[in-house]
mmCIF file of C-alpha atoms in Angstrom:
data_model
loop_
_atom_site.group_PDB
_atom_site.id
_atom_site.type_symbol
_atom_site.label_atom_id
_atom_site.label_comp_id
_atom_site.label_asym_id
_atom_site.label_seq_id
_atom_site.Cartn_x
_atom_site.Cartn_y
_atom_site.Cartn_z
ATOM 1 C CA UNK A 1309 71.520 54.780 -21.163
ATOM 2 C CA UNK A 1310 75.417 54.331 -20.660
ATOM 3 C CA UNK A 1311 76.601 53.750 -17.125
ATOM 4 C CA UNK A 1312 78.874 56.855 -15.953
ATOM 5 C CA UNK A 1313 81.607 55.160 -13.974
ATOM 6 C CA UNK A 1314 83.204 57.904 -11.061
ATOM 7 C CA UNK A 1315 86.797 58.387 -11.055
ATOM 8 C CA UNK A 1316 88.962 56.492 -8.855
ATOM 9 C CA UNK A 1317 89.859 57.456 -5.529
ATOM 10 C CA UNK A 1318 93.083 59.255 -4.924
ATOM 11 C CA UNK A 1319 92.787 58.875 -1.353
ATOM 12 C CA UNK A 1320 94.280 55.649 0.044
ATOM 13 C CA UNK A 1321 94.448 53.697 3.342
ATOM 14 C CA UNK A 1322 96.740 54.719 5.846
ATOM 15 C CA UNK A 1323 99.589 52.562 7.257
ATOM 16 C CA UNK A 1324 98.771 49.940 9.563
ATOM 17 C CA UNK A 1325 100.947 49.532 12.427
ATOM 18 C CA UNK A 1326 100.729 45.512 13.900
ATOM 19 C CA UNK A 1327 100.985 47.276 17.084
ATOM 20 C CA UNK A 1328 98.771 49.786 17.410
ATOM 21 C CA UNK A 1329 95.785 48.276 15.020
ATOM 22 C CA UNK A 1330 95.964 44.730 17.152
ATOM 23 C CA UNK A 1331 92.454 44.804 18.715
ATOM 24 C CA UNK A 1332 91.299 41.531 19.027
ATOM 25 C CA UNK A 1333 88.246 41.685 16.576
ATOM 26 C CA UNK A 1334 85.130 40.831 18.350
ATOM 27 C CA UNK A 1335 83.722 36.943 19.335
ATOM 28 C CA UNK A 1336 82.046 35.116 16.838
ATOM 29 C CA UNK A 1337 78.430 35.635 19.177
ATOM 30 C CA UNK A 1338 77.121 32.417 17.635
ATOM 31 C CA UNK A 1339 80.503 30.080 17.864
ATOM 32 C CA UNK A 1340 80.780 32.111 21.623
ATOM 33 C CA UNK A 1341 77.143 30.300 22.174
ATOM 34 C CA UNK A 1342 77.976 27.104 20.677
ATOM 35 C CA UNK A 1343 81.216 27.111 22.799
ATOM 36 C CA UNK A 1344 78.736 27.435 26.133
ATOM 37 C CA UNK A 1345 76.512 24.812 25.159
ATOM 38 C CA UNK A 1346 79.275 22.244 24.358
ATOM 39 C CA UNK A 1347 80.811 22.770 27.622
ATOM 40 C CA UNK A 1348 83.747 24.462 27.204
ATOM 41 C CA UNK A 1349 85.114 26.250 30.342
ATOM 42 C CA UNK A 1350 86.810 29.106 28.741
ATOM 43 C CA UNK A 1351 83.282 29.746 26.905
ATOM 44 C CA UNK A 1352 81.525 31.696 30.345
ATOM 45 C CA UNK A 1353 84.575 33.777 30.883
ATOM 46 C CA UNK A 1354 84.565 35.184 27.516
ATOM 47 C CA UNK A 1355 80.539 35.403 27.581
ATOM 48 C CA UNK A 1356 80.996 38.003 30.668
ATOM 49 C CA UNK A 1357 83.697 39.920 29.232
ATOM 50 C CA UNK A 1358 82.110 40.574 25.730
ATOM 51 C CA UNK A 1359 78.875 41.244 27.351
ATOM 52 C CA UNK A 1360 80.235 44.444 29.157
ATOM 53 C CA UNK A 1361 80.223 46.030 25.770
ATOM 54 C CA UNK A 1362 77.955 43.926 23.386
ATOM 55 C CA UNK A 1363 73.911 44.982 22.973
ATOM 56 C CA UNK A 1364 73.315 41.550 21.152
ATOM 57 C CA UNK A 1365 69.894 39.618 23.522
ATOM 58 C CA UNK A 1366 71.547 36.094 23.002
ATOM 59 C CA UNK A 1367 74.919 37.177 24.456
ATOM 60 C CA UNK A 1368 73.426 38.824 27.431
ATOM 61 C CA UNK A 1369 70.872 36.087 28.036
ATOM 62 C CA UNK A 1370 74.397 33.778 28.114
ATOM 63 C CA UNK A 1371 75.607 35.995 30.236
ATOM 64 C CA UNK A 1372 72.894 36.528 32.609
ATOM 65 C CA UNK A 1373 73.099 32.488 32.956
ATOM 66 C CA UNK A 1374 77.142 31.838 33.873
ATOM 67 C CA UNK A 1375 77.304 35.273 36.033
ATOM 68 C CA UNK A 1376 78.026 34.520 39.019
ATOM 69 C CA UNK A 1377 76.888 37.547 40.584
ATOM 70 C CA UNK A 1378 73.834 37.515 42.317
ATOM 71 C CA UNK A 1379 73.012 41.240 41.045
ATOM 72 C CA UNK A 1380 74.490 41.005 37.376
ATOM 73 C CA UNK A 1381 71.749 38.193 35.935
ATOM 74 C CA UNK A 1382 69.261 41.641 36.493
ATOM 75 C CA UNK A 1383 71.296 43.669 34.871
ATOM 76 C CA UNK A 1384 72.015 41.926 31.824
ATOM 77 C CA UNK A 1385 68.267 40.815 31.002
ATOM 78 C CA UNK A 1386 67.482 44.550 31.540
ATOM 79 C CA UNK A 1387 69.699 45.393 28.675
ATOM 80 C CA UNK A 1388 68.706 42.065 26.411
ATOM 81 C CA UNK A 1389 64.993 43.455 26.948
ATOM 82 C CA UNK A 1390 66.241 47.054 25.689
ATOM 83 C CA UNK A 1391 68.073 45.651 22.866
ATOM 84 C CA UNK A 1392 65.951 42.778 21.901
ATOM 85 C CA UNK A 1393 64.400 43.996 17.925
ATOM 86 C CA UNK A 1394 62.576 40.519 17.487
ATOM 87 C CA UNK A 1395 59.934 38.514 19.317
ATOM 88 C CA UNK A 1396 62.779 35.866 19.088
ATOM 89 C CA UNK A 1397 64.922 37.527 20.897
ATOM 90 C CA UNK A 1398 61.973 38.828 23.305
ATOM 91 C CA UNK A 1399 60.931 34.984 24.137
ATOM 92 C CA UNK A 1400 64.571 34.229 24.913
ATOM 93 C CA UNK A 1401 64.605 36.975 27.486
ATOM 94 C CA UNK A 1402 61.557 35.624 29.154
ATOM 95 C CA UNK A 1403 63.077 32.045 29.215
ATOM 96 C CA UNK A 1404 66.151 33.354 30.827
ATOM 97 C CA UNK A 1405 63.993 35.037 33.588
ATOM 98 C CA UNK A 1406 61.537 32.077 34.147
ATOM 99 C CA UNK A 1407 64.357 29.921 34.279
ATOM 100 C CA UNK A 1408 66.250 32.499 36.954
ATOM 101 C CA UNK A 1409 63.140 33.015 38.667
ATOM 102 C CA UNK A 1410 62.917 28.853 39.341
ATOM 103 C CA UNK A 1411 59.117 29.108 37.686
ATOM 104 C CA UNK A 1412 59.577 25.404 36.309
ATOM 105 C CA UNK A 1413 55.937 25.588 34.801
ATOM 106 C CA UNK A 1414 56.140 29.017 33.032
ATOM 107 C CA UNK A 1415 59.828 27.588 31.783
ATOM 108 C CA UNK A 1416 58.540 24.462 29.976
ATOM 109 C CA UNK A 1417 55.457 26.596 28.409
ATOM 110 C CA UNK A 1418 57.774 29.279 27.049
ATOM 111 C CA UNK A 1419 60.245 26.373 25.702
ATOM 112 C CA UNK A 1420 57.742 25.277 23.909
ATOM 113 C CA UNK A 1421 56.418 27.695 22.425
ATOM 114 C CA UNK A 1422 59.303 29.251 21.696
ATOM 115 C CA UNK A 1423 61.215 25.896 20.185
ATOM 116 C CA UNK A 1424 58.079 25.323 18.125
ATOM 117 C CA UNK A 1425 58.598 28.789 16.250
ATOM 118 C CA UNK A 1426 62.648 28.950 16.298
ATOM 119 C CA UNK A 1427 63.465 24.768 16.162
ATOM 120 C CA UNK A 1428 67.310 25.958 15.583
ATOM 121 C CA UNK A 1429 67.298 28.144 18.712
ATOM 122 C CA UNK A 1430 70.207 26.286 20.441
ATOM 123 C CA UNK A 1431 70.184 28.667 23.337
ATOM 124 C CA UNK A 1432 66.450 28.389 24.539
ATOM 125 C CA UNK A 1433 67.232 24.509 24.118
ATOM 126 C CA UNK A 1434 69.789 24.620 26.465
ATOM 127 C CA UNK A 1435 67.956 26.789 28.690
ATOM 128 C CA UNK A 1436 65.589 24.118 29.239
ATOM 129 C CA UNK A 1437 67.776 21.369 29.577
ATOM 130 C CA UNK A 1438 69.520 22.628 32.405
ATOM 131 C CA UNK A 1439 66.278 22.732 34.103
ATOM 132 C CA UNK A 1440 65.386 19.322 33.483
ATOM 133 C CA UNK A 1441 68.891 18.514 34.702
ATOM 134 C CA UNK A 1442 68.219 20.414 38.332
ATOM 135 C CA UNK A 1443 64.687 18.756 38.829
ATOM 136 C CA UNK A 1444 66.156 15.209 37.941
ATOM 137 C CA UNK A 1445 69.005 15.768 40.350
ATOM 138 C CA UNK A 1446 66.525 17.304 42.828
ATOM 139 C CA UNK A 1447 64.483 14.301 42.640
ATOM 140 C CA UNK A 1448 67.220 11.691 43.440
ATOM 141 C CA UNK A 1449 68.342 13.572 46.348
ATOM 142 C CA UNK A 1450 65.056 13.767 47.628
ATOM 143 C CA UNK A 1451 64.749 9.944 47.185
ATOM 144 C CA UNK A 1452 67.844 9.262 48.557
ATOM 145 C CA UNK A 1453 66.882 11.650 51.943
ATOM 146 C CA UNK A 1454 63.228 9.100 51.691
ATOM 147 C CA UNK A 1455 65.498 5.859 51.729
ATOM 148 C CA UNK A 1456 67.731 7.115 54.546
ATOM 149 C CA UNK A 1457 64.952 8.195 56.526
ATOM 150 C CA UNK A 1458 63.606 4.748 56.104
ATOM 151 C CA UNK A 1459 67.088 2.888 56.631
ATOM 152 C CA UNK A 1460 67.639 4.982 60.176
ATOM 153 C CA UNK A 1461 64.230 3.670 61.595
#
């Protein structure tokens, strides 16, 4: 049976002005992500702003974590939970909120279980290691307070 090929378009694209067709294009969610992990400072900034209009559960997880307002972290798990498709992205949501709720043993189960089915996650890694950062910071101070308590008597 021959292939019937349609007839070219006459209709072409319009000309594109460098100023009025400039939008930046979006982030890059996943370099965004990697940018947060590694530590660069610009990285939370940009997480916040894209958030406002993304629907993507890993960007809004990120962004729930470097928000600085106390009622924004809410708001932005609300709308990963809505727009979450896949139990991956359902199981990062629920790290996000054990990990904002301070529930240290609810934390390491979901890390686990979560890391065990998605090794590559990055995010959910991180997640967890800035808990395990908290508690071992937590734990000097509170042998440090021990040792001066000791020291004063």
């Amino acid at each position: 049976m021959p292939v019937r090929r349609q007839p070219a378009s006459g209709r072409r694209q319009g000309i594109v002005s460098a100023t009025e067709h400039c939008e930046r294009m979006p982030p890059d969610i996943e370099a965004l992500l990697l940018r947060l992990i590694g530590g660069d400072a610009t990285a939370p900034g940009e997480i916040l702003e894209s958030a406002r209009t993304s629907d993507s559960p890993p960007l809004l997880v990120a962004a729930a974590l470097v928000t600085e307002q106390a009622s924004e972290p809410a708001g932005f798990l609300v709308r990963a939970a809505k727009n979450a498709a896949t139990t991956r992205d359902r199981q990062l949501v629920a790290l996000a909120t054990a990990h904002l709720d301070d529930d240290a043993d609810l934390l390491d189960a979901l890390v686990r279980d979560h890391l065990s089915d998605h090794p590559d996650n990055m995010l959910a890694a991180w997640i967890a290691s800035q808990r395990s950062h908290t508690e071992q910071r937590d734990q000097r101070e509170e042998q440090r307070d021990v040792r001066d308590t000791f020291e004063q008597s």
